Amino acid sequence: MDVISIGETMVLFTPEAPGQLRYSRNYSSKIAGAETNTLIGLSKLGHRTGWIGQVGADEFGAFILSTVRGEGVDTSQVLKNEKAPTGVFFKELLNEDNVRIQYYRKGSAASFIAPDQVSEDYLAKAQYLYLTGITPALSESCKEAVFYAIEAAKRLGKTIVFDPNIRHKLWGDEEARKTLLAIVEKVDIMLPGVAEGEFLFGTKNVPKMAEHLHKRGVKTVVMKLGKKGAYLSTEFEQKFIPGFKVSKVVDPVGAGDGFSAGFLSGLLDGLSLEESVKRACAVGAMVITVSGDIEGLPDRERLDDFMRASTTAERVSR
Amino acid sequence: MDVISIGETMVLFTPEAPGQLRYSRNYSSKIAGAETNTLIGLSKLGHRTGWIGQVGADEFGAFILSTVRGEGVDTSQVLKNEKAPTGVFFKELLNEDNVRIQYYRKGSAASFIAPDQVSEDYLAKAQYLYLTGITPALSESCKEAVFYAIEAAKRLGKTIVFDPNIRHKLWGDEEARKTLLAIVEKVDIMLPGVAEGEFLFGTKNVPKMAEHLHKRGVKTVVMKLGKKGAYLSTEFEQKFIPGFKVSKVVDPVGAGDGFSAGFLSGLLDGLSLEESVKRACAVGAMVITVSGDIEGLPDRERLDDFMRASTTAERVSR
Amino acid sequence: MDVISIGETMVLFTPEAPGQLRYSRNYSSKIAGAETNTLIGLSKLGHRTGWIGQVGADEFGAFILSTVRGEGVDTSQVLKNEKAPTGVFFKELLNEDNVRIQYYRKGSAASFIAPDQVSEDYLAKAQYLYLTGITPALSESCKEAVFYAIEAAKRLGKTIVFDPNIRHKLWGDEEARKTLLAIVEKVDIMLPGVAEGEFLFGTKNVPKMAEHLHKRGVKTVVMKLGKKGAYLSTEFEQKFIPGFKVSKVVDPVGAGDGFSAGFLSGLLDGLSLEESVKRACAVGAMVITVSGDIEGLPDRERLDDFMRASTTAERVSR
Amino acid sequence: MDVISIGETMVLFTPEAPGQLRYSRNYSSKIAGAETNTLIGLSKLGHRTGWIGQVGADEFGAFILSTVRGEGVDTSQVLKNEKAPTGVFFKELLNEDNVRIQYYRKGSAASFIAPDQVSEDYLAKAQYLYLTGITPALSESCKEAVFYAIEAAKRLGKTIVFDPNIRHKLWGDEEARKTLLAIVEKVDIMLPGVAEGEFLFGTKNVPKMAEHLHKRGVKTVVMKLGKKGAYLSTEFEQKFIPGFKVSKVVDPVGAGDGFSAGFLSGLLDGLSLEESVKRACAVGAMVITVSGDIEGLPDRERLDDFMRASTTAERVSR
Amino acid sequence: MDVISIGETMVLFTPEAPGQLRYSRNYSSKIAGAETNTLIGLSKLGHRTGWIGQVGADEFGAFILSTVRGEGVDTSQVLKNEKAPTGVFFKELLNEDNVRIQYYRKGSAASFIAPDQVSEDYLAKAQYLYLTGITPALSESCKEAVFYAIEAAKRLGKTIVFDPNIRHKLWGDEEARKTLLAIVEKVDIMLPGVAEGEFLFGTKNVPKMAEHLHKRGVKTVVMKLGKKGAYLSTEFEQKFIPGFKVSKVVDPVGAGDGFSAGFLSGLLDGLSLEESVKRACAVGAMVITVSGDIEGLPDRERLDDFMRASTTAERVSR
Amino acid sequence: MDVISIGETMVLFTPEAPGQLRYSRNYSSKIAGAETNTLIGLSKLGHRTGWIGQVGADEFGAFILSTVRGEGVDTSQVLKNEKAPTGVFFKELLNEDNVRIQYYRKGSAASFIAPDQVSEDYLAKAQYLYLTGITPALSESCKEAVFYAIEAAKRLGKTIVFDPNIRHKLWGDEEARKTLLAIVEKVDIMLPGVAEGEFLFGTKNVPKMAEHLHKRGVKTVVMKLGKKGAYLSTEFEQKFIPGFKVSKVVDPVGAGDGFSAGFLSGLLDGLSLEESVKRACAVGAMVITVSGDIEGLPDRERLDDFMRASTTAERVSR
């Protein structure tokens, strides 16, 4: 096992066409979950991954399980909850930079994830524990499970990678800040966005955010800067790494999860931090050219094509 | 105003094709609510109706409001709840007699309907108060609203019509039975199905069910017997009234609501009870030949056509 | 050229699903025209056919022309009318025996068909002139064109085959009856339905209808009896010919046009009248199992399969 | 009642994908009418509006009525015409700046709007009478109805707002110019486009067009300048007001109607003329980012969001 | 591992609606393979299964792999062939009993399955080896792989179950008969259809077919009789077992594979042969009520529901 | 007859939305063939064209035949092959400049085109023989047919126009280069792309490529330069001709075939070479704004509109 993660995956309903949801009569369903997005991204690139989660003992749970398992992620640690439904949500896309979400996830199956579901034997098999700031926001037991997993991973000497991924709809600012900072104290690598850095430390200055994180013990910081690329900061190096150009943004959601997958994939392949960040930017860019969170995640061949060809022109192969 | 009702209307998502929901990737959305189904059915037949309800201050609420209002139902008494979402549900249709429902309605906007939303002035404008057994199952405040409306209607001398419409997924049998029987004591006309009669009185004998209801004070009982038609029972007459044949059942849901609409429409038009039941059967039959709860509800012209032509043959008009 | 016909072909819009048109948001378009249906049916069976018609100089006209030509019908005699649009219509299908049509064909391009468009040289190439009772109902000039063609065909010694195909929405009963009877006087073969026979002669008795037609000079009468088959009547024989069973009627429209195609195809292949009527019944039956007027018309292979297999069982060929 | 308007609303069929209509096999239907677009725009922003119109007593009429009523517009003054059909039209969209329309509206129900349908009592309830140059082009009786309404509104002291909205396919240039100029003499506020100003007065100079209009008695002129915004001209001020940027134009039709809705909404809210024009530009811009005429019309919340955020960046809210 | 199988799985393209394929413009894709159908059926019922196969190193191969793996089948023994494409085929469905198939499977990846891909270690883990008569028809190396697997399984003492599943489009009758009879000699359980029995032994008499098979060494014979059920024959018992009624056949393909899944599932659960055949009939019946080969395969809950309820009435659960 | 061509036309399946094919569940089908694309382009512009080809005696062949014939191309020389299927292929469109093709064309019907199918009488009717470099790559007999047609056309004094259209998936570079250069020796006009010029002569210099071609006997060379336009080179003139701007590229495939159609159309209309190249650029530009190879090909009216309006602004005609 290369990477293990914990979190909720839901069924996402997207209207057939952009516009106010009230006029939509047709929706398509996909699975969506920050953690499984990243695990699937890694899996498509050939890495071995495992997911700790819960789904309802209903058809939506079956849909999620077969999709995640089908992409090659180990689902042996996923429970089917007989008493709580699988969470669902709806996405309204007015245009590429105006997205609204309506959740039906309160009391969902995944909110019942708890420490006793986290097996230390299972964690022992992995190299990395990947966490996001969504899971601790789902419920008290979820928060406890995250901290339990962190402690266990530290005991086992695993590297912990953390994407704060703040969802303001899920908890109050106060609680979010307090909890996320408590996690920050314990992780090795952190992959925040700029708005998240500002939320946590009140500064818009990217290098200063990184310093704040270093002070709290994070060894490696990779700030996601959207189209501009990323900022890498460690004890030894601080540098801006440019992003990849994309002709048309189809669906902005999922870029961060792809970024994480690309970054971890680089580390697993033994690339340098800088090369890993470059790969992270590439995967993030590829994800947003396609509708859906996992549909744009590349396999090896496509990733190589994209990174090679992002300077060259036409690629029609007949 | 001819008929007023109180209840929840949700957005219903139906897969494009029959089958296990896990394989569905495309859904269509419609509104669905037992009470608005009946009100819309009445409205399409030319009667004046009003709905007391709540929707979320979200796009699904806007969808419901514009649809119900568009069909001609007065929505001046519908509140937009800023704090709770519009309820949604999903329908799995394996085949015409195997339907499963997955609800996301717990804590929905409509569960906040309460007595103070029921305006006596508004009730005063109507001839009939139409109620179902779904609303008291939604929440404590909903139950109180139903009993409050019943008392007010009685004070105002309105006729109360009740369809028990038992939803076992919403409450325990004990509580359901107790509450429904308390309502039975106060209503004038009741429109139960056979399974509901059995649930309430423990007998499968249709005339006996009616007697039970008469004993508790219900003056007019119309038992719905599905394809077989209905059983009408009052102090003065007891008879079976045959149903209408339907070539193909497309969607069995909504038949009961259409039945209620047809029955009330007959009463409003001054038909005899028997003629009203016949019309009830006709509307119920028309509803199930079309996908969706309200899409099959007829206007006057179609209802007349159907009742006239249910014996004659082809009706291609060019 | 084997068969030539004159008439209007329109674009037909059909809703995605059965039900009241007011709820339909998606439509599919097809071409539809009684005469081209028959010509295409003949063409798919390998016969050479030609169409005299008009379409608008618009995209719908282009759609019709490429479809009819694509099916192998000669369109050299079809005019593009710069001043009048292609006719369109909408079909509401509540269920298999309840169809309503809404036409937008008044003043359409085809209503400008006139005698000067009918080339005697062109008619001279054909064996049969096939006419329906729709064309004379479209406009005064259309009616004149039909009578002009009849006279020319008679001069040239061609056999004239007539399907009355009465459209009550297009003209008054009086005018329809008068015109159709005037045509009856001049044709060799007639293919009426029972309702049409009743409309023309006031009797429901099938053999009597045939007698009426014989009296007015029609040598061969084939009455279409729907599922029951057909009744063949000439000077020498009168008999009922049984129809073919069909598991499920998907779209009842177009059966008559397919019947005509099958019948003419039999004559062209030198079959006996009885065998030709059998083929007519087979093609008519095949048409109604598929949505659309021309989509169910068979090619040789399928027709042979159907006629052979209508007694045998499963036909899954892998 | 805040605003009343008179005009035709039709059913619009749009192909599933851009391209020559001859290749389209799937269409979606929406309602479309310049006047109801504006009324719905106002209604979605919370204003009270009323529509004087006619639809056919057919399913398309039912579709229009339920949609317009559903959006909150009063339809008590809309007649169902038993003798004439609801008008329909088709839109071919080759790309964002190449649109062709094919109408089937000649002799449509709305062409029977006549003075006797315009109730002075109804007009008396409104603050504004909103008119377009389409309605007088539909038929002689429609023209009379427009002039009748203008006279009545003037008598009642209502403000008349006029969008010339010239449709060259509906009438000759001569007649159009003469009629529109006759209307110009009587209105208070006018909202022309540049091409329309040029058509009426033969100059391409925007301020000169405004002067022409002022000379003929129009007190307030707002010239629509597309992406560039608008030009406001009164006795007291003349100024260019910049427009709003839009990332991608999806459907250019309907912008003008949204502009009118935004402008009238500003006036009704007591904004200054300049602020009202700004709102007009905002609504116009929002409309063209979404397919359909009414689907992009914003409610309050979205309008505020858009006007606030048109300088700020990403707006994904989770 | 409970059951292992060897074979080809392809991508199947089905038109959106029944009818001649030439008129179809829209297709949906699914995976289809007799052996994986059965394995997935078993997997959905909770059994552990493994697939030995090959797919192309292309997107269709990825689709098949993720679907089969997603359903819980072990795919560790599936190779991605870099040199040959994944096979595809198209299904024309004229109506429920008239299906045509167009294959593009010649030289497909799966035709390169060969003995060296069959691991004895892998077979050793299973209880049953399940084979069909399709695989030996794909290529010489496929045939060798099948015989190799049979020998290995016999050595390992595994039970071999065989469904002849004759595809006349894949090989000549002579070769088919010879090869299948050679296989018959070596298998323990056989699940033929009636037409297959007739093809192999030239008799239409079901008990006689079974005798032929017993004579050649097959211990247990289960003849599939379609709607009528099945005939079970062993040394100790011979009996007809009635089938389950189905309201509407949607897609007749896949019934046999579901039958096999149900039968093997019964054996694995320790049911009697007769009870296993009953379960086989139930699964087969459930499959044909849904479009697609695997979409109708039930999980435990649904299977129990179906077998319990096949006598009782309505099953709408709300 | 104006232009005759020889080649393969297949059915192309395109997923509903861009993205990795493994996630596509819905495909639409169209016909696609370089040579018929050009012939249809000419036909839509009013020229008379003929196609020499083969399709399978299957539904896909029927689809191709009716489409090509429907567009007005003569198909009298197209054979239905009873033994080989119609070729099909799938297009994966990740984004506008990343297209992958998966072919199922090996051993297809068209690969059986052979010299004896090429009728000298038929060629004698045409002015131009149009050839591409695809046909000789399909099979040995196809290559022979191409050379046979070239010799015959030369004998008959016809002008031969050649688009090398290299498909690297169909043959080795060596064989491709050798064969194409052998064809170059015999043609009058050549329409290569830059990559093709480089492949054949090893230079990226456009004028040098043209010189190479002139040296080998090609009188007129038109190099396609994509968005930049084209380079025209003859004995008398060498010049760059600018292309047309296109707002959005929807589908880059088919541009070259449209270019050929525009160019030949210009020659047939008696335009100068330069004007013909301009028209070629215009048609090529129009094709890529629409999905599909033939759907964007213009008729006269649209071509004139486009060439006239490519400088002017909005073109909404109502």
Short mmCIF file of C-alpha atoms in Angstrom, two decimals, chain C residues 15 23 52 55 70-71 83-84 106 117 159 168 170 203-204 223 244 269 297-298:
data_model
loop_
_atom_site.label_atom_id
_atom_site.label_comp_id
_atom_site.label_asym_id
_atom_site.label_seq_id
_atom_site.Cartn_x
_atom_site.Cartn_y
_atom_site.Cartn_z
CA PRO C 15 -41.81 14.27 -27.64
CA TYR C 23 -44.78 18.80 -20.03
CA ILE C 52 -43.47 14.99 -57.05
CA VAL C 55 -40.50 21.83 -49.77
CA GLY C 70 -31.06 9.00 -49.20
CA GLU C 71 -33.68 6.25 -49.08
CA LYS C 83 -41.75 31.88 -50.56
CA ALA C 84 -43.43 29.32 -48.36
CA LYS C 106 -51.41 25.96 -43.70
CA GLN C 117 -45.41 20.78 -61.78
CA THR C 159 -52.54 1.92 -63.21
CA HIS C 168 -60.78 15.59 -41.12
CA LEU C 170 -57.82 19.55 -43.37
CA THR C 203 -72.33 1.45 -44.15
CA LYS C 204 -70.24 -0.51 -41.67
CA MET C 223 -60.07 -2.86 -47.33
CA PHE C 244 -49.86 -10.68 -38.64
CA ASP C 269 -42.93 -8.61 -58.15
CA LEU C 297 -40.24 -0.23 -43.13
CA PRO C 298 -38.36 -3.44 -43.91
#
